[in-house]
């Protein structure tokens, strides 16, 4: 799996060396995703599963400084079945919400929630609690930026 | 999870009160709806964790929906429509 570095990306960095990390991520994300979509389009291979795979791959490639990103990249690369994605596996989790139980079951509630969180974070089940806590904030931020980038692409086309 | 109640095998059971307080303060900044809550750190820790899980699942669903939408747009690229023309110009 080899992805070429786009000259455009280098140019962007040189023009705006102090640009904030959010903008850098968004440019990286778009520069990975759009060529991938072009390729799918040329190959007439735009099923939901393949598009989802590229959407996730662009996320992993755009945030490689984080451990969760490397776990996600490893998972996507090792999977020959493109339907295996982070989101679809997490969608399978059904947690019963018991708000009334919070007062008397504080300790159990916390442990259960931590296990839930580990499943949602790529690689979370292989991290200790401390590592997971340091990764989770960046993961949430990158998911938010991914959503914004995808919305701008989709809305451009509507 | 067969060993749900066994503390010895769970990393989560090792977390200390100090770590929990640290967790709460860290996660709060990432969760929009949590900012307004004012409770003791201990009581709100479980709720913050729950909110975090819910928020991540919400973001996952949004990404899924947008990805499905992208797939539909790509399918329509060969058609003769204004929508297809726009995405064609984006991709070509």
CSV table of C-alpha atoms in Angstrom, one decimal:
chain,number,residue,atom,x,y,z
A,1,UNK,CA,0.0,0.0,0.0
A,2,UNK,CA,1.8,3.0,-1.3
A,3,UNK,CA,0.4,6.5,-1.4
A,4,UNK,CA,2.3,9.2,-3.1
A,5,UNK,CA,2.9,12.5,-1.4
A,6,UNK,CA,1.2,15.2,-3.3
A,7,UNK,CA,3.2,18.3,-4.3
A,8,UNK,CA,0.2,20.4,-3.5
A,9,UNK,CA,0.5,19.4,0.2
A,10,UNK,CA,4.1,20.6,0.4
A,11,UNK,CA,3.2,23.9,-1.2
A,12,UNK,CA,0.5,24.4,1.3
A,13,UNK,CA,2.9,23.9,4.2
A,14,UNK,CA,5.4,26.3,2.8
A,15,UNK,CA,2.8,29.0,2.2
A,16,UNK,CA,1.3,28.8,5.6
A,17,UNK,CA,3.9,27.3,8.0
A,18,UNK,CA,2.2,28.4,11.1
A,19,UNK,CA,-1.3,27.3,10.1
A,20,UNK,CA,-3.3,25.8,13.0
A,21,UNK,CA,-3.3,22.0,13.4
A,22,UNK,CA,-7.0,21.8,12.5
A,23,UNK,CA,-6.5,23.3,9.1
A,24,UNK,CA,-3.5,21.1,8.5
A,25,UNK,CA,-5.5,18.0,9.3
A,26,UNK,CA,-8.3,19.1,7.0
A,27,UNK,CA,-6.0,19.7,4.1
A,28,UNK,CA,-4.3,16.3,4.7
A,29,UNK,CA,-7.6,14.6,4.9
A,30,UNK,CA,-9.0,16.1,1.7
A,31,UNK,CA,-5.7,15.5,-0.1
A,32,UNK,CA,-5.9,11.8,0.8
A,33,UNK,CA,-9.6,11.3,0.2
A,34,UNK,CA,-10.3,13.1,-3.1
A,35,UNK,CA,-7.6,11.2,-5.1
A,36,UNK,CA,-9.0,8.0,-3.6
A,37,UNK,CA,-12.5,8.9,-4.7
A,38,UNK,CA,-11.3,9.7,-8.2
A,39,UNK,CA,-9.7,6.3,-8.4
A,40,UNK,CA,-12.9,4.6,-7.2
A,41,UNK,CA,-14.8,6.6,-9.8
A,42,UNK,CA,-12.5,5.6,-12.6
A,43,UNK,CA,-12.8,1.9,-11.6
A,44,UNK,CA,-16.6,2.1,-11.3
A,45,UNK,CA,-16.2,0.9,-7.8
A,46,UNK,CA,-18.2,3.3,-5.6
A,47,UNK,CA,-20.0,0.9,-3.3
A,48,UNK,CA,-20.8,2.0,0.2
A,49,UNK,CA,-18.2,-0.4,1.6
A,50,UNK,CA,-15.3,0.8,-0.6
A,51,UNK,CA,-16.1,4.5,-0.1
A,52,UNK,CA,-16.3,3.9,3.7
A,53,UNK,CA,-12.9,2.2,3.6
A,54,UNK,CA,-11.3,5.2,1.9
A,55,UNK,CA,-13.0,7.6,4.3
A,56,UNK,CA,-11.5,5.7,7.2
A,57,UNK,CA,-8.1,5.3,5.5
A,58,UNK,CA,-7.9,9.1,4.9
A,59,UNK,CA,-8.6,9.6,8.6
A,60,UNK,CA,-5.8,7.2,9.6
A,61,UNK,CA,-3.3,8.7,7.1
A,62,UNK,CA,-4.1,12.3,8.2
A,63,UNK,CA,-3.3,11.8,11.9
A,64,UNK,CA,-0.4,9.5,12.0
A,65,UNK,CA,1.2,11.2,15.0
A,66,UNK,CA,-1.4,9.4,17.2
A,67,UNK,CA,-1.3,5.8,18.4
A,68,UNK,CA,-5.0,5.3,17.6
A,69,UNK,CA,-4.3,6.3,14.0
A,70,UNK,CA,-1.6,3.7,13.6
A,71,UNK,CA,-3.9,1.0,15.0
A,72,UNK,CA,-6.6,2.1,12.6
A,73,UNK,CA,-4.2,2.0,9.7
A,74,UNK,CA,-3.0,-1.4,10.7
A,75,UNK,CA,-6.6,-2.7,10.8
A,76,UNK,CA,-7.6,-1.2,7.5
A,77,UNK,CA,-4.4,-2.5,5.8
A,78,UNK,CA,-4.7,-6.0,7.1
A,79,UNK,CA,-8.3,-6.3,6.2
A,80,UNK,CA,-9.0,-7.8,2.7
A,81,UNK,CA,-12.7,-7.2,3.4
A,82,UNK,CA,-13.4,-3.5,3.0
A,83,UNK,CA,-16.6,-3.8,5.1
A,84,UNK,CA,-14.5,-4.2,8.2
A,85,UNK,CA,-14.4,-0.7,9.5
A,86,UNK,CA,-14.1,1.0,12.9
A,87,UNK,CA,-17.6,2.5,12.8
A,88,UNK,CA,-19.5,-0.6,11.8
A,89,UNK,CA,-17.9,-2.6,14.6
A,90,UNK,CA,-18.7,0.0,17.1
A,91,UNK,CA,-22.3,0.3,15.8
A,92,UNK,CA,-22.8,-3.3,17.0
A,93,UNK,CA,-22.4,-2.3,20.7
A,94,UNK,CA,-25.7,-2.1,22.5
A,95,UNK,CA,-25.3,-0.7,26.0
A,96,UNK,CA,-28.3,-0.4,28.2
A,97,UNK,CA,-28.4,3.0,29.8
A,98,UNK,CA,-29.3,2.9,33.5
A,99,UNK,CA,-29.2,6.5,34.8
A,100,UNK,CA,-31.0,5.6,38.0
A,101,UNK,CA,-28.3,3.3,39.0
A,102,UNK,CA,-25.6,5.9,39.1
A,103,UNK,CA,-25.7,6.7,42.7
A,104,UNK,CA,-25.3,3.3,44.2
A,105,UNK,CA,-23.1,1.8,41.5
A,106,UNK,CA,-20.5,4.4,41.0
A,107,UNK,CA,-17.5,2.1,40.9
A,108,UNK,CA,-19.1,-0.4,38.6
A,109,UNK,CA,-20.4,2.3,36.3
A,110,UNK,CA,-16.9,3.8,35.8
A,111,UNK,CA,-15.3,0.5,34.9
A,112,UNK,CA,-18.1,-0.4,32.5
A,113,UNK,CA,-17.8,3.0,30.8
A,114,UNK,CA,-14.1,2.6,30.5
A,115,UNK,CA,-14.5,-0.7,28.8
A,116,UNK,CA,-17.0,0.8,26.4
A,117,UNK,CA,-14.6,3.6,25.6
A,118,UNK,CA,-11.8,1.1,24.9
A,119,UNK,CA,-14.0,-0.6,22.2
A,120,UNK,CA,-14.8,2.7,20.5
A,121,UNK,CA,-11.2,3.9,20.3
A,122,UNK,CA,-9.1,2.2,17.6
A,123,UNK,CA,-6.5,0.1,19.5
A,124,UNK,CA,-8.1,1.1,22.8
A,125,UNK,CA,-8.3,-2.5,24.0
A,126,UNK,CA,-4.5,-2.8,23.7
A,127,UNK,CA,-3.8,0.4,25.7
A,128,UNK,CA,-3.8,0.9,29.4
A,129,UNK,CA,-6.1,3.4,30.9
A,130,UNK,CA,-3.5,6.2,30.9
A,131,UNK,CA,-2.6,5.8,27.3
A,132,UNK,CA,-6.3,5.6,26.3
A,133,UNK,CA,-7.1,8.8,28.1
A,134,UNK,CA,-4.3,10.7,26.4
A,135,UNK,CA,-5.5,9.4,23.0
A,136,UNK,CA,-9.2,9.8,23.3
A,137,UNK,CA,-9.3,13.6,23.1
A,138,UNK,CA,-7.4,13.7,19.9
A,139,UNK,CA,-9.5,11.0,18.4
A,140,UNK,CA,-12.7,13.0,19.1
A,141,UNK,CA,-11.2,16.1,17.6
A,142,UNK,CA,-10.1,14.3,14.5
A,143,UNK,CA,-13.6,12.7,14.1
A,144,UNK,CA,-15.1,16.2,14.3
A,145,UNK,CA,-12.7,17.5,11.7
A,146,UNK,CA,-13.4,14.5,9.5
A,147,UNK,CA,-17.1,15.2,9.7
A,148,UNK,CA,-16.6,18.8,8.7
A,149,UNK,CA,-14.4,17.9,5.8
A,150,UNK,CA,-16.9,15.3,4.5
A,151,UNK,CA,-19.8,17.7,4.9
A,152,UNK,CA,-17.9,20.3,2.7
A,153,UNK,CA,-17.3,17.7,0.0
A,154,UNK,CA,-20.9,16.4,0.0
A,155,UNK,CA,-22.4,19.9,0.1
A,156,UNK,CA,-20.2,21.1,-2.7
A,157,UNK,CA,-21.8,18.4,-4.7
A,158,UNK,CA,-25.4,19.0,-3.8
B,1,UNK,CA,-17.1,-10.4,28.7
B,2,UNK,CA,-16.8,-13.4,31.0
B,3,UNK,CA,-14.6,-11.7,33.7
B,4,UNK,CA,-16.7,-8.6,33.9
B,5,UNK,CA,-16.5,-8.5,37.7
B,6,UNK,CA,-13.0,-9.6,38.2
B,7,UNK,CA,-10.8,-6.7,39.2
B,8,UNK,CA,-7.5,-8.5,38.9
B,9,UNK,CA,-7.8,-8.8,35.1
B,10,UNK,CA,-9.1,-5.4,34.4
B,11,UNK,CA,-7.0,-2.4,33.7
B,12,UNK,CA,-9.9,-0.2,34.5
B,13,UNK,CA,-10.0,-1.3,38.1
B,14,UNK,CA,-6.5,0.1,38.6
B,15,UNK,CA,-7.5,3.7,38.0
B,16,UNK,CA,-7.1,5.9,41.0
B,17,UNK,CA,-9.2,8.7,42.2
B,18,UNK,CA,-6.6,11.2,41.1
B,19,UNK,CA,-6.6,9.7,37.6
B,20,UNK,CA,-10.4,9.8,37.5
B,21,UNK,CA,-10.4,13.5,38.4
B,22,UNK,CA,-7.8,14.1,35.7
B,23,UNK,CA,-9.9,12.1,33.3
B,24,UNK,CA,-13.0,14.2,34.0
B,25,UNK,CA,-11.2,17.5,33.6
B,26,UNK,CA,-9.6,16.3,30.3
B,27,UNK,CA,-12.7,14.9,28.7
B,28,UNK,CA,-14.9,17.8,29.7
B,29,UNK,CA,-13.2,20.1,27.2
B,30,UNK,CA,-14.0,17.7,24.3
B,31,UNK,CA,-17.7,17.3,25.1
B,32,UNK,CA,-19.9,20.2,24.2
B,33,UNK,CA,-22.9,19.3,26.4
B,34,UNK,CA,-20.8,18.5,29.4
B,35,UNK,CA,-19.6,22.1,29.9
B,36,UNK,CA,-22.6,23.2,31.8
B,37,UNK,CA,-22.7,20.4,34.3
B,38,UNK,CA,-21.6,21.2,37.8
B,39,UNK,CA,-21.3,18.2,40.1
B,40,UNK,CA,-18.5,16.7,42.2
B,41,UNK,CA,-15.8,15.0,40.2
B,42,UNK,CA,-16.5,11.6,41.7
B,43,UNK,CA,-20.2,11.6,40.9
B,44,UNK,CA,-19.8,12.9,37.4
B,45,UNK,CA,-17.0,10.7,36.3
B,46,UNK,CA,-19.3,7.9,35.1
B,47,UNK,CA,-21.5,10.4,33.4
B,48,UNK,CA,-18.6,12.0,31.6
B,49,UNK,CA,-17.5,8.6,30.4
B,50,UNK,CA,-20.9,7.8,29.2
B,51,UNK,CA,-21.3,11.1,27.4
B,52,UNK,CA,-17.9,10.5,25.8
B,53,UNK,CA,-19.0,7.1,24.5
B,54,UNK,CA,-22.3,8.5,23.2
B,55,UNK,CA,-20.5,11.4,21.5
B,56,UNK,CA,-18.0,9.1,19.7
B,57,UNK,CA,-20.9,6.9,18.5
B,58,UNK,CA,-22.7,9.9,17.3
B,59,UNK,CA,-19.7,11.0,15.3
B,60,UNK,CA,-19.3,7.5,13.9
B,61,UNK,CA,-22.9,7.6,12.7
B,62,UNK,CA,-22.4,10.9,11.1
B,63,UNK,CA,-19.3,9.7,9.2
B,64,UNK,CA,-21.2,6.6,8.1
B,65,UNK,CA,-24.1,8.7,6.8
B,66,UNK,CA,-21.8,11.2,5.0
B,67,UNK,CA,-19.8,8.2,3.5
B,68,UNK,CA,-23.1,6.7,2.2
B,69,UNK,CA,-24.0,10.0,0.7
B,70,UNK,CA,-20.6,10.2,-1.0
B,71,UNK,CA,-21.1,6.8,-2.5
B,72,UNK,CA,-24.5,7.8,-3.9
B,73,UNK,CA,-22.9,10.9,-5.4
B,74,UNK,CA,-20.2,8.9,-7.1
B,75,UNK,CA,-22.8,6.6,-8.5
B,76,UNK,CA,-24.6,9.5,-10.0
B,77,UNK,CA,-21.5,11.0,-11.6
B,78,UNK,CA,-22.2,9.4,-15.0
B,79,UNK,CA,-25.7,10.8,-15.1
B,80,UNK,CA,-26.6,14.0,-16.8
B,81,UNK,CA,-27.7,16.2,-13.9
B,82,UNK,CA,-26.5,19.4,-12.2
B,83,UNK,CA,-25.6,17.4,-9.1
B,84,UNK,CA,-23.5,15.0,-11.1
B,85,UNK,CA,-21.8,17.9,-12.9
B,86,UNK,CA,-20.7,19.4,-9.7
B,87,UNK,CA,-19.2,16.3,-8.3
B,88,UNK,CA,-17.6,15.6,-11.7
B,89,UNK,CA,-15.8,18.9,-11.5
B,90,UNK,CA,-14.7,18.2,-8.0
B,91,UNK,CA,-13.2,14.8,-8.9
B,92,UNK,CA,-11.9,15.5,-12.4
